[in-house]
Every structure is written in C-alpha cells, then in structure tokens.
Amino acid sequence: MPELPDVEGYRRTAHKAAGRRIEQVDVVDRSLLRGGRADSIAGERFGDPERHGKWLIMPAGDAEVLMHFGMTGRLDWAPRRSERHQHDRIVFVCRGGELRYRNMRKFGGVWVWRQRRERVTGPLGPDATEVDRERFHELLGGRRGGLKAALMDQRLIAGLGNLMVDELAWRARVNPRASIGRLSKRRIDRLWEAMDGVVRESLPTGRVPPLDGWLTGVRDERAPHCPRCGARLRKETVAGRTTAWCPREQRR
DNA sequence: GCTCATGTTCCCCT
DNA sequence: CAGGGGAACATGAG
C-alpha cells in the first residue's frame, strides 16, 4: 500500500502516540530493526510525527525513529495487551496504548537514529505536496529518459509510487513511456495539475482512492476499461513496474 | 506448481 | 555521469 497518502495516514496514526512516554519497545523481529538500539528510547516521549515522501519520522528524545513501509507495511495504534497481528514486527509500548509497525513482506524497516537522516533515507527530493508548478518544471527540465521512471524517482520528487504515477499520467492524458525531453510545456503543466490534484484528493483518504472515475478504481480488474472513454486499458511493464494506461487517450 | 504484488537497491549495459 | 533492464530481497494471495 504505502505511497504518500498511505504514509500520511500512518502519520496521523502515529500522532496518537505523540507526547506519550515510551515504556518499552518490543522488537518481535530483529531483522526489521535496521539501525540503532530500540532500548535507547525507553523512557523518552514521542514528539510530533513528520512525513517526507514515503518516510515517517518520529522524534523520541534525542533520537528519531525512522520508518519505511516497503510494499506491505502499515502502522496501527491499539490498546496494550490486545491481540497482536502475526506480522507486527516492532511494537512501541506507550502509556495508554501501543504503536505497532506491521510488515508482511519485510521490505523497509525501522531505524532508531541519531545521525543524519539522509544516511538512512538517501537523498530525497521535495515532498510531492510541496512541489509547485514552477518547481515541477525545474525538476523535470534537467532530466532525460522516461516519464514514469522520473516521477517514481524519490530523489526527484518524494512520495509518488506506482499507483499515483499511473493515476496522474492518466489524468493528464500523457503516455507513461513518453520521453521527458520531448514533452511540451503544456503537457508538463497538465502533469503538474494532475499530480497536485491526485495528491490533494488522496491525502484525506489515507490511500490512493480506488474511486469511480479513478484509474485506481479499475486497474485491478481482469479486463479493465478507461473510466473516461471506455477503451480497453493497456497493462505492461514500464520502468520495471506494472503500468496501466489508456491507449486511446494517452498516445505517444 | 505458477504468477503477481502500491518499494528500493545493486549490478551490468549502453 | 545519466538511464534502462533485470534480479534480488521475503511472503503471501489467487
């Protein structure tokens, strides 16, 4: 699940732990604690959580808890002692409840970190919520290669994932295989407007909404059709990921 | 048994 | 150096 809006939802979940004392950290699966020592934040209080792209950052005393969710991660707030899920890998037990980092496939992980964030996250571009039209043009301007790969690149813009990129390309009526260098200013404008709309409308939902009128609403069907024009959608691998688009509206 | 999955990284080419 | 393709990571669902 986790793209920008999903992680934004986890940030809201994490906020329930803000201001609370960390009684203990249960490292159920050691392999998901990718850096730092979990017991070093016992007794500290969580601060207000932040999000940058697909990263969730929780201050805890003089440390930060960095979380990445891979493809199957999530975060839950639950009463202490209530039954845990099979894939709850790291649990932050607080007064009044516990924050549970769950991850089935074990991509991503948790860091208890006191050094430069970038050493864990790698270089990240601006969060997609903070890229205005002008900045978008600047970011894409110096770039060659395919559109899809560029928008998925977290170093360029942080937070967009496979579903969102397909969604915004479809909304902008631009082919995901398009070469950036050959896109008109007008098309890049349309891409920015689509990105902005998809991001804004997804944020409150906590996911890329599979709504009527969204590509995400139909892409998982066996024979999906374009919600606008009804053409049969294409599904192929682009930039290494399963990509859905409308061959009638998103021509090369 | 097989294929596919909303992410990232690393290696090898061009 | 910039990009692209493919494999790997780990685990489940269909």
XYZ file of C-alpha atoms (C1' of nucleotides) in Angstrom:
280
model
C 0.000 0.000 0.000
C 2.366 2.629 1.141
C 2.686 5.637 -1.093
C 2.477 9.214 0.049
C -1.188 9.225 1.140
C -0.870 5.902 2.944
C 2.120 7.122 4.910
C 0.242 10.336 5.634
C -2.437 8.150 7.202
C 0.227 6.391 9.281
C 1.466 9.802 10.371
C -1.999 10.548 11.724
C -1.957 7.180 13.492
C 1.477 7.900 14.923
C 0.201 11.193 16.259
C -1.822 9.239 18.807
C 1.477 8.351 20.461
C 2.806 11.923 20.433
C 3.532 13.234 23.902
C 3.361 9.777 25.430
C 6.095 8.076 27.362
C 7.650 5.016 25.712
C 7.531 2.266 28.307
C 9.347 -0.306 26.206
C 9.980 -1.382 22.644
C 9.152 -4.953 21.721
C 11.401 -5.990 18.873
C 9.436 -9.028 17.785
C 11.501 -9.492 14.620
C 15.087 -8.290 14.954
C 15.613 -8.192 11.228
C 13.247 -5.233 10.825
C 15.252 -3.062 13.223
C 17.685 -1.897 10.597
C 19.717 0.512 12.693
C 20.182 1.744 16.231
C 19.130 0.273 19.551
C 15.457 0.080 20.421
C 16.017 0.170 24.174
C 17.806 3.501 23.857
C 14.481 5.356 23.618
C 12.737 3.623 26.533
C 11.622 6.275 28.977
C 11.570 9.035 26.342
C 8.469 10.689 24.965
C 7.425 10.681 21.344
C 7.257 14.060 19.629
C 5.013 15.068 16.736
C 5.492 12.775 13.743
C 6.573 14.111 10.355
C 6.455 12.638 6.885
C 8.812 13.158 3.968
C 7.799 11.243 0.879
C 7.230 7.660 1.975
C 9.251 8.089 5.174
C 7.693 8.531 8.598
C 9.817 10.275 11.204
C 9.002 10.191 14.911
C 11.122 12.206 17.321
C 11.838 10.329 20.545
C 14.051 12.200 22.980
C 17.353 12.939 21.255
C 16.699 10.243 18.657
C 14.385 9.854 15.696
C 12.503 6.715 14.805
C 12.591 6.415 11.010
C 10.117 4.076 9.378
C 9.781 2.848 5.823
C 6.910 0.568 4.879
C 8.055 -1.131 1.702
C 5.114 -2.636 -0.132
C 3.228 -4.264 2.727
C 3.977 -2.200 5.806
C 1.499 -0.327 7.976
C 1.165 1.256 11.374
C -1.569 0.689 13.946
C -2.461 2.150 17.290
C -4.002 -0.424 19.618
C -4.763 -0.947 23.270
C -1.968 -2.560 25.246
C -2.442 -6.284 25.657
C -4.980 -6.532 22.851
C -4.163 -9.357 20.494
C -1.343 -8.596 18.096
C -1.173 -9.408 14.426
C 1.093 -12.125 13.091
C 3.163 -9.558 11.195
C 3.570 -6.943 13.919
C 7.367 -6.758 13.847
C 8.191 -3.878 16.192
C 5.871 -2.537 18.887
C 6.334 0.726 20.769
C 4.544 0.238 24.060
C 3.370 3.574 25.441
C 1.276 4.621 28.343
C -2.321 4.232 27.141
C -1.671 2.234 24.016
C 0.913 0.876 21.645
C 2.143 1.689 18.181
C 2.573 -1.395 16.062
C 4.791 -1.492 12.980
C 3.442 -4.299 10.849
C 5.088 -5.614 7.708
C 4.336 -8.866 5.983
C 6.993 -8.882 3.285
C 9.748 -7.256 5.317
C 10.818 -4.673 2.754
C 11.585 -1.435 4.534
C 12.164 -1.316 8.263
C 12.690 0.779 11.378
C 15.721 2.794 12.470
C 16.316 4.369 15.881
C 18.605 7.068 14.613
C 20.787 9.847 15.978
C 22.761 10.738 12.889
C 21.949 12.477 9.647
C 18.625 11.239 8.364
C 19.925 11.194 4.827
C 22.314 8.389 5.691
C 19.234 6.182 6.004
C 16.784 7.678 3.556
C 19.252 8.512 0.834
C 18.822 11.800 -0.993
C 15.158 12.785 -1.252
C 13.600 15.428 -3.449
C 10.930 17.752 -2.108
C 7.758 16.115 -0.862
C 5.139 15.936 -3.617
C 2.795 18.136 -1.557
C 5.325 20.966 -1.733
C 6.152 20.978 -5.418
C 4.511 23.951 -7.093
C 4.113 24.376 -10.826
C 7.348 26.264 -11.300
C 9.387 23.800 -9.273
C 7.886 20.907 -11.194
C 9.072 22.438 -14.445
C 12.553 22.961 -12.992
C 12.769 19.411 -11.691
C 11.725 17.778 -14.948
C 13.627 20.284 -17.040
C 17.083 18.915 -16.370
C 16.071 15.381 -16.993
C 16.033 12.943 -19.894
C 14.643 9.437 -20.120
C 11.143 8.167 -19.480
C 8.372 9.958 -17.660
C 7.403 7.090 -15.412
C 10.928 6.436 -14.166
C 11.388 10.135 -13.414
C 8.185 10.520 -11.406
C 8.949 7.352 -9.437
C 12.446 8.600 -8.595
C 12.393 9.658 -4.936
C 15.481 11.804 -5.473
C 13.470 13.990 -7.829
C 10.100 14.165 -6.045
C 9.456 12.244 -2.835
C 6.251 10.320 -2.254
C 4.940 9.222 -5.650
C 4.683 5.462 -6.198
C 3.461 3.136 -8.902
C -0.260 3.742 -8.453
C -0.026 7.506 -8.108
C 2.201 7.902 -11.135
C -0.160 5.877 -13.301
C -3.084 7.806 -11.897
C -1.618 11.220 -12.604
C -0.336 10.296 -16.063
C -3.792 9.019 -16.918
C -5.425 12.164 -15.542
C -3.040 14.317 -17.576
C -3.536 12.136 -20.666
C 0.189 11.606 -21.119
C 1.737 8.270 -22.038
C 3.891 6.877 -19.217
C 6.519 5.853 -21.782
C 6.874 9.423 -23.055
C 10.383 10.859 -23.116
C 10.640 13.819 -20.812
C 12.779 15.754 -23.227
C 10.048 15.684 -25.823
C 7.161 16.827 -23.644
C 5.741 20.249 -24.411
C 5.463 22.876 -21.705
C 1.724 22.470 -21.934
C 1.933 18.754 -21.199
C 4.216 19.269 -18.254
C 1.687 21.786 -16.976
C -1.025 19.182 -17.275
C 1.145 16.649 -15.458
C 1.692 19.062 -12.580
C -2.016 19.820 -12.337
C -2.781 16.101 -12.316
C -0.144 15.395 -9.680
C -1.400 18.205 -7.500
C -4.995 17.006 -7.799
C -4.203 13.354 -7.167
C -2.074 14.217 -4.134
C -4.610 16.636 -2.633
C -7.562 14.308 -3.167
C -5.686 11.270 -1.850
C -4.354 12.818 1.341
C -7.548 12.776 3.423
C -8.293 9.204 2.364
C -5.026 7.726 3.577
C -4.618 5.812 0.332
C -4.778 6.256 -3.432
C -8.543 6.049 -3.580
C -9.995 3.334 -5.817
C -12.948 5.562 -6.606
C -15.276 5.736 -9.565
C -13.596 7.941 -12.116
C -10.113 6.958 -10.982
C -7.785 4.617 -12.801
C -7.049 3.011 -9.439
C -10.700 2.023 -9.220
C -10.465 -0.310 -12.201
C -6.825 -1.226 -12.736
C -7.014 -4.493 -10.805
C -9.922 -5.879 -12.815
C -9.216 -8.721 -15.237
C -10.117 -6.638 -18.275
C -10.082 -3.002 -17.141
C -11.544 -0.209 -19.237
C -10.811 3.507 -19.193
C -13.244 5.230 -16.800
C -13.410 8.218 -19.193
C -13.623 6.821 -22.699
C -14.265 3.122 -22.176
C -11.303 1.881 -24.216
C -9.643 -1.276 -23.011
C -6.649 -0.308 -20.871
C -3.144 -1.449 -21.674
C -1.083 -3.122 -18.996
C 2.613 -3.577 -19.492
C 5.864 -3.212 -17.643
C 7.287 0.298 -17.780
C 10.363 1.293 -15.780
C 10.215 -2.113 -14.160
C 6.680 -1.791 -12.819
C 3.250 -2.965 -13.915
C 1.769 0.051 -15.643
C -1.812 0.708 -16.730
C -2.820 3.349 -19.236
C -5.433 4.209 -21.828
C -4.044 3.669 -25.332
C -6.681 5.937 -26.848
C -6.203 8.972 -24.612
C -2.558 8.595 -23.658
C -0.955 8.366 -27.054
C 2.760 8.633 -27.560
C 3.355 -25.590 -9.131
C 2.969 -20.846 -11.175
C 2.378 -15.637 -11.377
C 1.941 -11.340 -9.403
C 2.212 -7.724 -5.744
C 1.220 0.035 -4.024
C 9.303 -0.371 -2.854
C 14.243 0.012 -3.028
C 18.895 -1.255 -4.190
C 22.557 -3.228 -6.660
C 24.818 -4.862 -10.736
C 25.646 -4.724 -15.569
C 24.978 -2.459 -20.093
C 24.595 1.374 -23.433
C 27.648 10.574 -15.416
C 22.639 9.528 -16.869
C 19.313 5.925 -17.861
C 17.438 1.343 -18.687
C 16.777 -3.588 -17.684
C 16.784 -7.296 -14.616
C 17.475 -9.653 -10.333
C 17.183 -9.786 -5.510
C 15.036 -9.087 -1.122
C 10.509 -12.053 1.774
C 5.967 -13.570 1.977
C 1.521 -14.253 0.758
C -2.776 -14.434 -2.375
C -5.093 -16.222 -6.217
